[in-house]
Structure formats: structure tokens, C-alpha cells
Short mmCIF file of C-alpha atoms in Angstrom, two decimals:
data_model
loop_
_atom_site.label_atom_id
_atom_site.label_comp_id
_atom_site.label_asym_id
_atom_site.label_seq_id
_atom_site.Cartn_x
_atom_site.Cartn_y
_atom_site.Cartn_z
CA MET W 1 -38.96 -22.99 15.44
CA ALA W 2 -38.10 -20.67 17.68
CA ASN W 3 -35.54 -22.80 19.35
CA THR W 4 -33.69 -23.44 15.66
CA LEU W 5 -33.66 -20.03 14.94
CA ALA W 6 -31.87 -18.99 18.36
CA GLN W 7 -29.41 -21.97 17.48
CA ILE W 8 -28.80 -20.50 14.04
CA GLY W 9 -28.43 -17.37 16.15
CA ASP W 10 -25.99 -18.96 18.29
CA VAL W 11 -23.61 -19.66 15.73
CA GLU W 12 -21.06 -16.53 15.85
CA ASP W 13 -18.84 -17.97 12.98
CA VAL W 14 -21.36 -18.90 10.38
CA ILE W 15 -23.11 -15.42 10.72
CA SER W 16 -20.30 -13.42 10.60
CA GLU W 17 -19.27 -15.26 7.68
CA ILE W 18 -22.38 -14.60 5.94
CA ILE W 19 -22.77 -10.89 6.83
CA GLY W 20 -19.42 -9.95 5.31
CA LEU W 21 -20.43 -11.08 1.70
CA LEU W 22 -23.47 -9.02 2.17
CA PRO W 23 -23.09 -5.54 0.31
CA LYS W 24 -23.52 -2.58 2.51
CA GLY W 25 -27.26 -1.58 2.78
CA SER W 26 -27.66 -5.44 3.63
CA GLN W 27 -25.03 -5.16 6.63
CA ALA W 28 -26.36 -2.28 7.83
CA ALA W 29 -29.91 -4.06 8.33
CA ALA W 30 -28.25 -6.99 9.59
CA ALA W 31 -26.68 -4.90 12.69
CA ARG W 32 -30.06 -3.28 13.44
CA VAL W 33 -31.48 -6.65 13.99
CA SER W 34 -30.38 -7.86 17.48
CA SER W 35 -27.45 -6.52 20.21
CA LYS W 36 -25.57 -10.18 19.16
CA TRP W 37 -25.96 -9.46 15.20
CA ASN W 38 -24.37 -5.72 16.47
CA GLU W 39 -21.78 -6.51 17.47
CA ILE W 40 -20.89 -8.83 14.03
CA ALA W 41 -22.26 -6.36 11.94
CA LEU W 42 -20.97 -3.38 12.25
CA PRO W 43 -17.37 -4.20 12.16
CA LYS W 44 -17.88 -5.89 8.75
CA LEU W 45 -20.06 -2.48 8.32
CA TRP W 46 -17.60 -0.18 8.92
CA ARG W 47 -14.07 -2.02 8.44
CA ASP W 48 -14.10 -0.36 4.35
CA LEU W 49 -15.24 3.25 3.52
CA ASP W 50 -15.52 4.48 0.48
CA SER W 51 -16.01 7.83 1.23
CA VAL W 52 -14.58 10.05 4.08
CA VAL W 53 -17.91 11.94 4.44
CA SER W 54 -20.01 8.79 5.48
CA LEU W 55 -18.06 8.89 8.50
CA LEU W 56 -18.34 12.77 9.03
CA GLU W 57 -21.46 12.96 8.77
CA LEU W 58 -22.16 10.58 12.00
CA LEU W 59 -21.07 14.18 13.52
CA ALA W 60 -23.52 16.51 10.89
CA PRO W 61 -25.39 16.64 7.69
CA ILE W 62 -22.45 17.73 5.03
CA GLU W 63 -24.27 20.01 2.39
CA ARG W 64 -22.55 22.03 -1.26
CA ASP W 65 -24.76 24.89 -1.59
CA GLU W 66 -25.39 24.21 -5.22
CA SER W 67 -26.57 28.11 -6.19
CA VAL W 68 -22.97 29.13 -5.34
CA SER W 69 -20.13 28.12 -7.95
CA ASN W 70 -17.03 26.40 -7.27
CA SER W 71 -18.50 25.93 -3.62
CA ARG W 72 -17.40 23.62 -1.62
CA ALA W 73 -19.23 20.94 1.09
CA MET W 74 -19.55 22.32 4.90
CA PHE W 75 -21.57 21.01 7.86
CA THR W 76 -25.21 22.36 8.13
CA HIS W 77 -24.54 22.89 11.71
CA SER W 78 -22.44 23.12 14.88
CA LEU W 79 -20.96 20.13 16.39
CA ARG W 80 -21.18 21.21 19.59
CA ASP W 81 -24.22 18.58 20.23
CA ALA W 82 -22.61 16.13 18.19
CA ASN W 83 -22.62 12.81 19.53
CA TRP W 84 -18.83 12.19 20.00
CA ASP W 85 -18.33 8.86 21.61
CA ARG W 86 -20.72 7.13 18.49
CA PHE W 87 -18.04 8.35 15.89
CA HIS W 88 -14.93 7.64 17.88
CA ALA W 89 -16.78 3.56 18.39
CA ARG W 90 -16.85 3.62 14.71
CA ALA W 91 -13.39 5.68 13.43
CA GLN W 92 -11.69 3.07 15.41
CA LEU W 93 -13.15 -0.31 12.72
CA VAL W 94 -12.24 2.03 9.97
CA LYS W 95 -8.62 -0.11 8.36
CA SER W 96 -9.46 1.02 5.05
CA LEU W 97 -10.58 4.31 3.73
CA GLU W 98 -10.76 6.15 -0.12
CA TRP W 99 -11.32 9.80 -0.41
CA ASP W 100 -11.53 11.34 -4.00
CA ASP W 101 -12.75 14.97 -4.53
CA THR W 102 -14.29 14.47 -7.99
CA ASP W 103 -17.25 12.50 -6.09
CA ALA W 104 -19.96 13.78 -4.12
CA PRO W 105 -21.03 15.66 -2.23
CA GLY W 106 -17.24 17.49 -4.16
CA ILE W 107 -14.13 19.06 -2.28
CA LEU W 108 -14.34 19.14 1.15
CA ALA W 109 -13.82 23.00 2.67
CA ASN W 110 -11.40 22.83 5.33
CA GLU W 111 -13.58 24.75 7.57
CA ILE W 112 -14.81 21.15 7.92
CA PHE W 113 -11.77 19.26 9.37
CA ALA W 114 -11.01 22.56 11.19
CA GLN W 115 -14.22 22.12 13.34
CA VAL W 116 -13.42 18.84 13.73
CA LEU W 117 -10.45 19.23 15.82
CA PHE W 118 -11.71 22.18 17.44
CA HIS W 119 -14.54 19.93 18.84
CA ARG W 120 -13.22 16.60 19.37
CA PRO W 121 -12.82 16.10 22.94
CA SER W 122 -10.19 13.64 23.09
CA VAL W 123 -6.40 14.46 21.24
CA GLY W 124 -6.18 10.53 19.82
CA TYR W 125 -5.60 9.34 16.42
CA PHE W 126 -8.28 10.50 13.80
CA LEU W 127 -8.03 6.68 12.70
CA PRO W 128 -6.22 5.34 14.87
CA ASN W 129 -6.89 1.22 13.52
CA LEU W 130 -6.58 2.74 10.07
CA GLU W 131 -4.28 0.29 7.96
CA THR W 132 -4.84 1.35 4.32
CA LEU W 133 -5.79 4.88 2.78
CA THR W 134 -6.08 5.66 -1.12
CA TRP W 135 -6.54 9.57 -1.78
CA ALA W 136 -6.70 11.14 -4.97
CA ALA W 137 -6.73 15.36 -4.81
CA THR W 138 -7.25 17.75 -7.53
CA VAL W 139 -7.00 20.98 -5.50
CA GLU W 140 -4.16 21.52 -3.14
CA ALA W 141 -6.93 22.00 0.18
CA THR W 142 -7.93 18.02 -0.66
CA ALA W 143 -4.22 16.81 -1.35
CA LEU W 144 -3.33 18.12 2.87
CA GLN W 145 -7.22 16.77 3.95
CA LEU W 146 -5.49 13.33 4.03
CA LEU W 147 -2.51 14.52 7.31
CA PRO W 148 -5.39 13.80 9.89
CA MET W 149 -6.23 10.59 8.61
CA VAL W 150 -2.50 9.44 8.98
CA ASN W 151 -1.64 7.29 12.23
CA PRO W 152 1.79 4.41 12.56
CA SER W 153 -0.72 1.61 11.96
CA LEU W 154 -1.01 2.97 8.68
CA LYS W 155 0.81 0.35 6.00
CA THR W 156 -0.57 0.97 2.59
CA LEU W 157 -1.08 4.81 0.66
CA LYS W 158 -1.91 5.49 -2.53
CA LEU W 159 -2.48 9.00 -3.61
CA THR W 160 -3.01 10.41 -6.56
CA PHE W 161 -2.14 14.01 -6.97
CA HIS W 162 -2.84 16.40 -9.93
CA ASP W 163 -1.49 19.76 -10.68
CA GLY W 164 -1.91 22.58 -8.57
CA CYS W 165 -1.18 19.84 -5.86
CA GLU W 166 2.72 20.56 -6.26
CA ALA W 167 3.46 22.38 -2.84
CA THR W 168 2.11 20.20 -0.33
CA ALA W 169 3.95 16.80 -1.42
CA GLY W 170 6.93 17.51 0.42
CA LEU W 171 5.12 18.49 2.91
CA ILE W 172 2.64 15.16 3.08
CA LEU W 173 6.27 13.21 2.63
CA GLU W 174 7.96 15.15 5.68
CA SER W 175 4.03 14.49 7.59
CA LEU W 176 4.46 11.12 6.76
CA VAL W 177 8.32 10.31 8.68
CA ALA W 178 7.74 12.80 11.14
CA ARG W 179 4.38 10.44 12.47
CA GLY W 180 6.34 7.49 12.28
CA VAL W 181 4.83 5.71 9.48
CA GLY W 182 6.67 2.47 8.16
CA LEU W 183 4.78 1.74 4.91
CA LEU W 184 5.03 -1.91 3.14
CA GLN W 185 2.71 -0.79 -0.07
CA LEU W 186 3.11 3.10 -1.44
CA GLU W 187 1.62 4.15 -4.86
CA ILE W 188 2.14 7.86 -5.76
CA SER W 189 0.91 8.80 -9.35
CA THR W 190 1.13 12.73 -10.15
CA SER W 191 0.78 14.90 -13.30
CA PHE W 192 3.31 17.24 -12.93
CA HIS W 193 7.43 16.31 -12.12
CA ILE W 194 8.95 16.91 -8.93
CA SER W 195 11.86 17.28 -9.34
CA ASP W 196 12.06 20.19 -7.42
CA ILE W 197 11.36 18.23 -4.24
CA SER W 198 13.57 15.08 -5.49
CA ASP W 199 15.33 15.25 -1.45
CA ALA W 200 12.16 15.05 -0.09
CA VAL W 201 10.68 11.76 -1.63
CA ALA W 202 15.02 10.50 -1.59
CA SER W 203 14.32 11.25 2.15
CA PHE W 204 11.74 9.60 2.61
CA PHE W 205 12.43 6.59 0.92
CA ASP W 206 15.10 6.28 3.59
CA CYS W 207 13.12 6.48 5.90
CA GLN W 208 10.73 3.57 5.09
CA PRO W 209 13.24 0.50 4.78
CA GLN W 210 10.23 -2.58 5.21
CA LEU W 211 8.54 -0.91 1.88
CA MET W 212 8.11 -3.79 0.06
CA ARG W 213 6.03 -2.53 -2.67
CA LEU W 214 5.89 0.84 -4.98
CA GLY W 215 4.10 1.97 -7.68
CA LEU W 216 5.70 5.26 -9.43
CA PRO W 217 5.16 7.38 -12.49
CA ASN W 218 7.95 6.87 -15.02
CA TYR W 219 9.09 10.34 -14.87
CA TYR W 220 10.52 10.00 -11.03
CA THR W 221 13.94 9.48 -13.02
CA ILE W 222 16.03 11.88 -10.76
CA ASP W 223 19.55 9.94 -9.82
CA THR W 224 18.57 10.59 -5.62
CA ILE W 225 15.70 8.52 -6.26
CA VAL W 226 16.57 5.86 -8.21
CA VAL W 227 20.23 5.51 -5.88
CA ALA W 228 17.49 5.51 -2.39
CA LEU W 229 15.10 2.98 -4.21
CA GLY W 230 18.27 1.19 -4.43
CA ARG W 231 18.46 1.22 -0.93
CA LEU W 232 15.65 -0.73 -0.08
CA ARG W 233 16.35 -4.04 0.80
CA SER W 234 13.46 -4.75 1.53
CA LEU W 235 11.47 -4.18 -2.03
CA ARG W 236 9.76 -6.80 -3.40
CA GLU W 237 7.91 -5.21 -6.43
CA ILE W 238 8.06 -1.62 -8.56
CA TYR W 239 5.44 -1.13 -10.87
CA LEU W 240 6.13 2.47 -13.34
CA THR W 241 3.59 4.12 -15.04
CA THR W 242 3.17 7.22 -16.56
CA TRP W 243 0.32 9.83 -16.24
CA GLY W 244 -0.86 10.50 -19.40
CA ASP W 245 -0.22 10.58 -23.37
CA GLU W 246 2.14 13.71 -23.02
CA LEU W 247 4.26 11.54 -20.96
CA ALA W 248 4.22 8.83 -21.99
CA GLY W 249 7.62 6.18 -23.18
CA ILE W 250 10.05 8.47 -20.73
CA GLY W 251 10.31 5.66 -18.47
CA LEU W 252 12.37 5.25 -15.28
CA ASP W 253 16.14 4.56 -16.04
CA LEU W 254 16.24 1.72 -13.05
CA SER W 255 19.85 0.69 -12.86
CA PHE W 256 20.42 -2.73 -12.35
CA ASP W 257 23.95 -1.69 -10.72
CA GLU W 258 25.39 -5.13 -8.96
CA GLY W 259 24.08 -4.86 -4.84
CA ALA W 260 20.99 -2.87 -5.26
CA PHE W 261 17.53 -4.15 -6.11
CA GLU W 262 18.74 -7.66 -5.03
CA SER W 263 14.95 -8.27 -3.15
CA LEU W 264 13.32 -7.12 -6.26
CA GLU W 265 10.84 -10.31 -7.63
CA SER W 266 8.80 -8.63 -9.57
CA ILE W 267 8.95 -5.04 -11.88
CA GLY W 268 6.37 -3.26 -13.87
CA TRP W 269 6.67 -0.75 -16.78
CA ILE W 270 4.22 1.06 -18.62
CA ASP W 271 3.45 3.52 -21.53
CA THR W 272 7.64 1.93 -22.66
CA HIS W 273 9.30 1.68 -25.68
CA LEU W 274 10.05 -2.07 -26.70
CA TRP W 275 13.28 -0.99 -27.49
CA SER W 276 13.68 0.45 -24.40
CA ALA W 277 12.76 -2.01 -22.18
CA ALA W 278 14.80 -4.65 -24.37
CA GLU W 279 18.11 -2.74 -23.66
CA ARG W 280 17.31 -2.34 -19.61
CA LEU W 281 17.73 -6.34 -19.67
CA GLN W 282 20.85 -5.66 -20.66
CA GLY W 283 23.86 -6.61 -18.04
CA HIS W 284 23.51 -7.17 -14.41
CA ILE W 285 19.87 -8.44 -13.59
CA PRO W 286 18.77 -9.13 -9.75
CA SER W 287 18.86 -12.41 -9.07
CA ARG W 288 14.93 -12.94 -7.46
CA LEU W 289 13.88 -11.24 -10.20
CA THR W 290 10.68 -13.85 -11.39
CA GLN W 291 7.56 -11.46 -12.90
CA ILE W 292 7.68 -8.91 -15.41
CA HIS W 293 4.23 -6.89 -16.20
CA LEU W 294 5.27 -4.23 -19.72
CA SER W 295 2.82 -1.99 -21.44
CA THR W 296 4.98 -1.19 -23.96
CA TYR W 297 4.49 0.55 -27.87
CA ALA W 298 6.50 -0.49 -30.66
CA ASP W 299 6.63 3.26 -32.60
CA HIS W 300 10.63 3.73 -32.97
CA ALA W 301 12.99 2.77 -35.74
CA ASP W 302 15.20 0.31 -33.86
CA ASN W 303 12.10 -1.74 -32.58
CA PRO W 304 13.60 -4.94 -32.16
CA GLY W 305 10.27 -6.90 -32.36
CA LEU W 306 7.95 -9.38 -30.34
CA THR W 307 9.42 -12.38 -31.13
CA ASN W 308 13.71 -11.25 -30.82
CA PHE W 309 11.91 -8.97 -27.17
CA ILE W 310 10.69 -12.32 -25.82
CA SER W 311 13.98 -14.20 -27.04
CA ALA W 312 15.87 -11.39 -25.04
CA LEU W 313 13.92 -11.72 -21.78
CA VAL W 314 14.51 -15.34 -22.07
CA ASP W 315 17.98 -14.99 -22.48
CA ALA W 316 18.31 -12.54 -19.16
CA ILE W 317 15.83 -14.67 -16.51
CA PRO W 318 15.62 -17.84 -17.77
CA ARG W 319 14.23 -18.47 -13.97
CA LEU W 320 10.79 -16.19 -15.59
CA GLU W 321 7.45 -17.52 -13.22
CA SER W 322 5.44 -14.58 -14.62
CA LEU W 323 5.16 -12.40 -17.55
CA SER W 324 2.27 -9.95 -18.76
CA LEU W 325 2.91 -8.14 -21.93
CA CYS W 326 0.88 -5.32 -23.45
CA HIS W 327 2.39 -4.89 -27.15
CA PHE W 328 1.02 -2.11 -29.60
CA THR W 329 1.87 -1.36 -32.85
CA ASN W 330 0.34 0.99 -34.87
CA SER W 331 -0.68 -1.80 -38.00
CA ARG W 332 -4.27 -0.46 -39.90
CA ASP W 333 -4.45 -3.44 -41.62
CA PHE W 334 -6.18 -6.24 -41.86
CA ILE W 335 -3.81 -8.86 -40.44
CA GLU W 336 -2.80 -12.33 -39.70
CA ALA W 337 -2.52 -13.77 -36.25
CA LYS W 338 0.67 -14.03 -34.69
CA SER W 339 2.20 -17.81 -34.73
CA PHE W 340 3.18 -19.70 -31.98
CA ARG W 341 6.64 -19.13 -32.91
CA SER W 342 6.25 -15.36 -32.05
CA ILE W 343 6.65 -16.70 -28.17
CA GLU W 344 8.32 -20.03 -28.42
CA SER W 345 11.22 -19.12 -26.97
CA LEU W 346 8.67 -18.93 -23.65
CA LEU W 347 9.34 -23.11 -23.10
CA LYS W 348 13.02 -22.28 -22.29
CA CYS W 349 11.02 -21.00 -18.64
CA LYS W 350 10.22 -24.23 -17.23
CA GLY W 351 8.92 -22.56 -14.07
CA LEU W 352 6.62 -20.11 -16.24
CA MET W 353 3.24 -20.51 -13.64
CA SER W 354 1.32 -17.21 -15.55
CA LEU W 355 1.34 -15.62 -19.37
CA GLN W 356 -0.38 -12.81 -20.56
CA ILE W 357 -0.41 -11.45 -24.13
CA LEU W 358 -2.19 -8.09 -24.97
CA ASP W 359 -1.96 -7.24 -28.74
CA ASN W 360 -3.34 -5.69 -31.51
CA GLU W 361 -3.68 -9.57 -33.26
CA PRO W 362 -4.18 -13.07 -31.19
CA VAL W 363 -1.95 -15.54 -30.89
CA VAL W 364 -3.29 -18.39 -32.50
CA VAL W 365 -2.00 -21.65 -31.03
CA VAL W 366 -2.54 -25.48 -33.14
CA GLU W 367 -2.61 -28.78 -31.08
CA GLU W 368 1.14 -30.05 -30.86
CA ASP W 369 1.73 -26.04 -29.44
CA VAL W 370 -0.90 -26.96 -26.69
CA ILE W 371 0.66 -30.12 -25.99
CA ARG W 372 4.23 -28.08 -26.52
CA MET W 373 2.84 -26.16 -24.03
CA ALA W 374 1.73 -28.71 -21.00
CA GLN W 375 4.69 -30.27 -21.61
CA ALA W 376 7.22 -27.08 -21.31
CA TRP W 377 4.80 -25.70 -18.09
CA PRO W 378 3.60 -27.83 -15.27
CA HIS W 379 2.59 -25.49 -12.82
CA LEU W 380 0.67 -22.76 -16.07
CA HIS W 381 -2.28 -21.62 -14.12
CA ARG W 382 -2.54 -18.70 -15.97
CA LEU W 383 -2.71 -18.29 -20.38
CA HIS W 384 -4.01 -15.54 -21.71
CA LEU W 385 -3.29 -14.61 -26.34
CA THR W 386 -5.73 -11.86 -27.45
CA PRO W 387 -9.11 -12.97 -27.20
CA GLU W 388 -9.34 -9.20 -27.86
CA PRO W 389 -7.39 -7.81 -30.66
CA ILE W 390 -7.38 -4.40 -31.76
CA ASP W 391 -6.94 -4.96 -35.04
CA PRO W 392 -9.77 -6.51 -37.84
CA LEU W 393 -9.24 -9.78 -38.46
CA ALA W 394 -9.79 -11.70 -41.36
CA PRO W 395 -12.86 -14.37 -40.88
CA ASP W 396 -10.71 -17.63 -40.66
CA VAL W 397 -8.09 -16.29 -38.25
CA GLY W 398 -8.48 -17.93 -34.63
CA ALA W 399 -7.95 -21.14 -33.31
CA PRO W 400 -11.30 -24.26 -33.57
CA ILE W 401 -13.59 -24.25 -30.62
CA THR W 402 -12.68 -28.25 -30.59
CA LEU W 403 -8.92 -26.65 -29.45
CA LEU W 404 -10.24 -26.67 -25.93
CA SER W 405 -10.74 -29.92 -25.79
CA VAL W 406 -6.80 -29.88 -26.25
CA PHE W 407 -6.25 -28.06 -23.02
CA ALA W 408 -9.02 -30.69 -20.92
CA GLN W 409 -6.45 -33.06 -22.05
CA PHE W 410 -3.40 -31.69 -21.06
CA PHE W 411 -3.75 -28.95 -18.72
CA THR W 412 -6.49 -31.40 -17.02
CA SER W 413 -5.48 -30.15 -12.89
CA LYS W 414 -3.48 -27.03 -13.42
CA LEU W 415 -5.33 -24.23 -15.99
CA GLU W 416 -7.46 -21.63 -13.82
CA HIS W 417 -7.56 -19.48 -16.73
CA LEU W 418 -7.53 -19.53 -20.04
CA GLY W 419 -8.42 -16.77 -22.69
CA ILE W 420 -8.05 -17.58 -26.62
CA TYR W 421 -9.14 -16.57 -29.91
CA ILE W 422 -11.85 -18.69 -31.36
CA ARG W 423 -12.55 -18.68 -35.62
CA PRO W 424 -16.81 -19.27 -36.53
CA ALA W 425 -17.33 -22.97 -36.89
CA THR W 426 -16.80 -24.27 -40.17
CA ASN W 427 -20.00 -26.73 -40.11
CA VAL W 428 -18.30 -29.19 -37.57
CA ALA W 429 -20.41 -31.24 -35.31
CA LEU W 430 -19.28 -30.51 -31.64
CA SER W 431 -18.76 -33.18 -29.29
CA HIS W 432 -17.70 -33.55 -25.77
CA ALA W 433 -18.12 -36.86 -25.00
CA GLY W 434 -15.19 -38.83 -23.97
CA VAL W 435 -13.31 -35.75 -23.47
CA ALA W 436 -11.95 -34.73 -20.60
CA ILE W 437 -12.53 -31.73 -18.34
CA LEU W 438 -10.97 -29.02 -16.73
CA PRO W 439 -11.59 -28.73 -13.53
CA ARG W 440 -9.79 -26.32 -11.75
CA LEU W 441 -10.95 -23.32 -14.97
CA ARG W 442 -12.97 -20.26 -13.01
CA THR W 443 -12.86 -18.74 -16.00
CA LEU W 444 -12.49 -18.52 -20.18
CA ALA W 445 -11.82 -15.38 -21.45
CA VAL W 446 -13.38 -15.39 -25.02
CA GLY W 447 -12.79 -11.45 -25.92
CA THR W 448 -14.59 -10.20 -29.53
CA SER W 449 -14.50 -14.17 -30.62
CA PRO W 450 -17.09 -14.39 -33.62
CA VAL W 451 -20.20 -17.29 -33.23
CA ARG W 452 -22.69 -17.83 -36.33
CA ASP W 453 -25.83 -17.68 -34.87
CA VAL W 454 -26.94 -21.64 -35.92
CA ASP W 455 -23.84 -22.49 -33.59
CA LYS W 456 -24.87 -20.72 -31.00
CA SER W 457 -26.48 -23.76 -28.80
CA ALA W 458 -23.33 -26.96 -29.96
CA TYR W 459 -21.34 -24.03 -28.39
CA ALA W 460 -23.22 -23.75 -25.61
CA ALA W 461 -22.99 -27.63 -25.27
CA PHE W 462 -19.51 -28.45 -25.60
CA LEU W 463 -18.76 -25.41 -23.18
CA ALA W 464 -20.95 -27.25 -20.45
CA GLY W 465 -19.76 -30.74 -21.17
CA ILE W 466 -15.92 -29.58 -20.73
CA CYS W 467 -16.05 -27.03 -18.36
CA PRO W 468 -16.53 -27.04 -14.89
CA PRO W 469 -20.33 -25.98 -12.80
CA GLY W 470 -19.63 -21.91 -12.39
CA ILE W 471 -17.29 -21.07 -14.99
CA VAL W 472 -17.02 -17.51 -15.78
CA ILE W 473 -17.21 -16.95 -19.65
CA GLN W 474 -15.35 -13.45 -20.35
CA SER W 475 -16.82 -11.97 -23.76
CA GLY W 476 -15.80 -8.31 -24.95
CA ARG W 477 -12.64 -6.24 -24.95
CA HIS W 478 -12.12 -5.86 -21.35
CA HIS W 479 -8.82 -4.29 -21.51
CA LEU W 480 -8.90 -1.93 -24.26
CA SER W 481 -11.75 -0.23 -25.67
CA LYS W 482 -10.54 0.71 -29.04
CA ILE W 483 -8.97 0.16 -32.16
CA PHE W 484 -7.43 1.39 -34.68
CA THR W 485 -8.35 2.45 -38.36
CA ASP W 486 -7.66 4.81 -41.22
CA GLY W 487 -4.95 6.68 -39.07
CA ARG W 488 -7.24 7.48 -36.10
CA TYR W 489 -8.82 5.40 -32.80
CA GLU W 490 -12.68 4.49 -33.22
CA ASP W 491 -14.78 3.16 -30.78
CA SER W 492 -15.67 -0.37 -30.70
CA ARG W 493 -18.59 -0.32 -28.53
CA GLU W 494 -20.81 -1.94 -31.34
CA GLU W 495 -17.90 -4.93 -31.98
CA ARG W 496 -17.92 -5.20 -28.33
CA ALA W 497 -21.88 -5.04 -27.36
CA ALA W 498 -22.68 -7.60 -30.46
CA ALA W 499 -19.68 -9.96 -28.74
CA GLU W 500 -20.97 -9.40 -25.13
CA ASN W 501 -24.83 -10.12 -26.65
CA THR W 502 -24.07 -13.55 -28.52
CA TRP W 503 -21.89 -14.94 -26.14
CA GLY W 504 -24.06 -14.04 -23.19
CA GLN W 505 -26.50 -15.47 -24.46
CA ILE W 506 -23.99 -18.84 -24.64
CA ARG W 507 -22.70 -18.15 -21.05
CA GLU W 508 -26.93 -18.06 -19.59
CA GLN W 509 -27.48 -21.59 -21.53
CA VAL W 510 -24.26 -22.89 -19.94
CA ARG W 511 -25.59 -21.91 -16.50
CA GLU W 512 -28.56 -23.67 -17.20
CA ILE W 513 -27.09 -27.39 -18.63
CA HIS W 514 -25.63 -27.49 -15.79
CA ASN W 515 -28.11 -26.69 -13.16
CA PHE W 516 -29.75 -29.31 -15.00
CA GLN W 517 -26.80 -31.93 -14.42
CA ARG W 518 -26.63 -31.43 -10.80
CA PRO W 519 -29.32 -33.54 -9.74
CA MET W 520 -28.53 -35.93 -12.07
CA ARG W 521 -24.15 -35.88 -10.42
CA TYR W 522 -25.88 -36.46 -6.91
CA GLN W 523 -27.85 -38.78 -7.72
CA LEU W 524 -24.87 -40.52 -9.08
CA GLU W 525 -22.61 -39.74 -6.16
CA MET W 526 -25.60 -41.62 -4.14
CA VAL W 527 -25.25 -43.96 -5.61
CA ARG W 528 -21.64 -44.85 -5.71
CA MET W 529 -22.08 -44.04 -1.93
CA GLU W 530 -24.70 -46.67 -1.33
CA ASN W 531 -22.42 -49.57 -3.34
CA ALA W 532 -19.58 -48.64 -1.11
CA CYS W 533 -21.29 -48.74 2.05
CA LEU W 534 -22.44 -51.98 0.78
CA ARG W 535 -19.77 -52.99 0.06
CA LEU W 536 -18.07 -52.22 3.63
CA ARG W 537 -20.08 -54.73 4.63
#
């Protein structure tokens, strides 16, 4: 037995793979098993940190004086006797760091970093191998505390600054340039307008020739910034978001002038108006643009409507490969579902691989629509047609669950994710006998689809026959948490809870059926192998 364990312990790649899948606590326990396991586990344990405190506490405990209001966390004692060798060894392993000063123990005092810099015996970078830094600051002090973490190896930077951090924004950008940081991905969220430091922002972009992915608030609309963005020849993706409702809908006036953004492949507008997005599709479109992500509202007198917008989108980008559209209107009444006709023009996009629609109401398809989609989109792997509507629906709205057999027949080897709103069965005998399965389907999103108690077992048996083992059945409203009724938003927790409870029971039954069938499938496979061997003889 001991020899067997020793042989297993020598298989480092297997041990490494297993330890990599463990939670942090288990990885820490694995690091104490032996020197060999310690060598394997420590890099995985310290590679991704969700708090800078866990690293700093290698030097001394950090606490906040709860008896003093608005106090900031401090070291509990001096760093004269700190184990700096241990600290530096762990710091070199950190590749990704996240910090939010709203997490425990709260805002860190500047004295913490002053003590570290004063007592630290070496002068190298604080985190010499850091590649990804996510930093959220509610106060100016926390914003400045990210500077010791920055080094030339940094490739991804995600910043969130609240009001009060305006004065530090320009300083941080200038410091990044001075330290020779060459980012591949940058995401910035602020709750303030930075028009007063637009030159610093534009200069920063001019020093990032390798930048490939950029996320900005919509209100970075200053001309100097837009012109600087147009000069980024390596930029592949840009996502533009607003901070809150008071700034929603402003949009970014990106100018798709000829020669600008020619390398752009994906663009996302969040919290903008449908009519505004439609206007931006007029004129020159970058030749590589194939992915569109929109979160829009339809509360403008000149709103073009979803059907007209999608038609304009297809005309502008016939090579479209991915479309994600969150489209909300201010309807308050019981509604009928959207028919496939509302997105029918997308059939012209033969290269479509991903389509996600989130709306007040589901897009309901019939058998003919499924066949046409399969024929038009041979590479489609993700299809999400609002299984979680935010408006109340009539009982007969939705697709029958039996329509999944049509998807299985025509999307047999393609579909990995399917989201569809299913209406309650009406005395329909469900049978999966002779029905094709969806072998690559990983997730089935049913949202808030209603199910009668008497149909739960029949649904489970049908889904177990048509979906592969390991299928994840998503229920409830994952993207939206409120519904609009009587002129105001109301929480829909009860509706979500009911759907999650019902589909949770179906999910468990599907898992039990698959677990029961697995030994039988294994036995059948063994019989096939034996027969094959006999034929070879």
C-alpha cells in the first residue's frame, strides 16, 4: 500500500491537476503534506489572491479599531521582526490580485504601505510577476495604494473609482506610463466625469500600442480620447458602460471614420438607447467587426423597434458572428410573446455562432423556425431566446417542451447552450424513445418557465433522454431581478424562487436517471468491445 502511494505521489502532473481544482483551504492543507506537495501546491495557492490583506498579514496581523469611528486597518505591531524571506517568496508567486476596500477589514491605512516600504530589505517590485490587477477604491487613499502593486509585467488592469478619487486618476495613469506598463486589457469604471484630465487619458492610450481589449464608461466622450482610441491599431474589443441611472443613455460618440478602428472585432454598448445604437450603424463599419453586444432601452419617440434595428444591423454587418442584445421597453400589461419574425433577418448572417436575446418577453419559435435556424447557422453553438422574461405572460405563451426534440434532430452536433421559455404541458404524453440527443449541450436555460406539479416526473424523464449526462439546467432569473408592473419595478423573488424550486426538483430527477443509466451504458459498451474483439479473431 505504501509503495502504491509513493508511486502516486511521484506522478506530479496528476497531483498538480488535482490540487489545482481544490478550494484555497484544501490547497493550503495539501501544501503541508510533504515538501514535494508543498512545491506543487504553493504556486497554485498564491497565484490568484482575492485580497491584498492575506499577503500583508505574512508580515504582521492587520486589524481595525472598532471603537473608533471611520478608523482604518493597521498593523498590530512593528515590522522589525517580520519574515521578509517568506513574504518575498510568496509575493513572487502572485499572478492575479483583487482588492475592494469595502471588503473586510475595510480601508487600509496608508501607514501600512509606508511601513512595508521603510522596513523592506529589497528594492525590487512589490509583486514582480503580477499580470492581472483588479482594484476598487471608494476613497483617494485606496486608489493611490495600487501604485506599489504595478510593475512592467502587468497585462490586465481593472479599475473602479468612486467620487472623491478624481485627483488621483491622472496621477495613476502617468505613473503607469512611467513604469513602462504595456497593457493588453484595460477596464475603467468611474462615478465621475474626467473631462478635466482628458489629455492625460489620451496620452496614456498613446503609450499603450499593444492594448487589445478596452472597457470604458460611456461618458468618456471627449474628442481627444476618441481620436486616441482610433489610433490604437491593435484594439480588438471595446466595451462602453455607464455607472448608474443618472448617467444612463449618454452613449459614446465613437466615430467609425475610414482608417480608424480597422482592427476592431467586437464592440459593446451598455445602457444606451436603441435609436442611438441604430444611428451608429450608419456609414463606415470596421471590416473586422463581427461581434455586437448591446444593452438598450426603447423609451424614445423615434425608437426604430427591435425588428427594424436587427434588420439594419444585418445590412450593416452581414458577416455577424455573435449578437448579444438586452432590450427593455416600458410595457406594463400582459403580453404576447415575440414571434421569430422579429429576428428573422438574422438568417442572412450565415456565420452566426452565438445569439443571445434578453427582453421583456420571450422569442417563441416553432418547428419550422428551428429548422430554418439550423440550416442558416451551421456553426451556431449558443442560442438564448429570453427564457426569463420580465413582463407577466399569458398561460399559453411559450414553446412546448417537445420542441427540444426538433432542436436535437437538427442541431445534433452543434449546440452547447440553449435558452428557451417553455409553456406548461397540456396532457401531452412525453416520450424520448427514438429521439435524437444533443450530445454537446452543456446548459439548458429554462428561466421562469412554469411547470405543473403533475408534469415534473414526465419532464425529468424526457430531458434525461434528450440531454447528455452532466447537463446543467438553469432556472430562475439570472440576468434580471425585477419586473415592471403598475408603473413601478417590483422584486420578483417569489416568482424566481418558485421556478427554481420546481426546476430544482426536475434537475435532481434528471441527475438520478442519468446516474442509474450510467452502469447500463457501461455494460453495453463492454459487450460491444467484446464483440469487436471476437470479430477480429
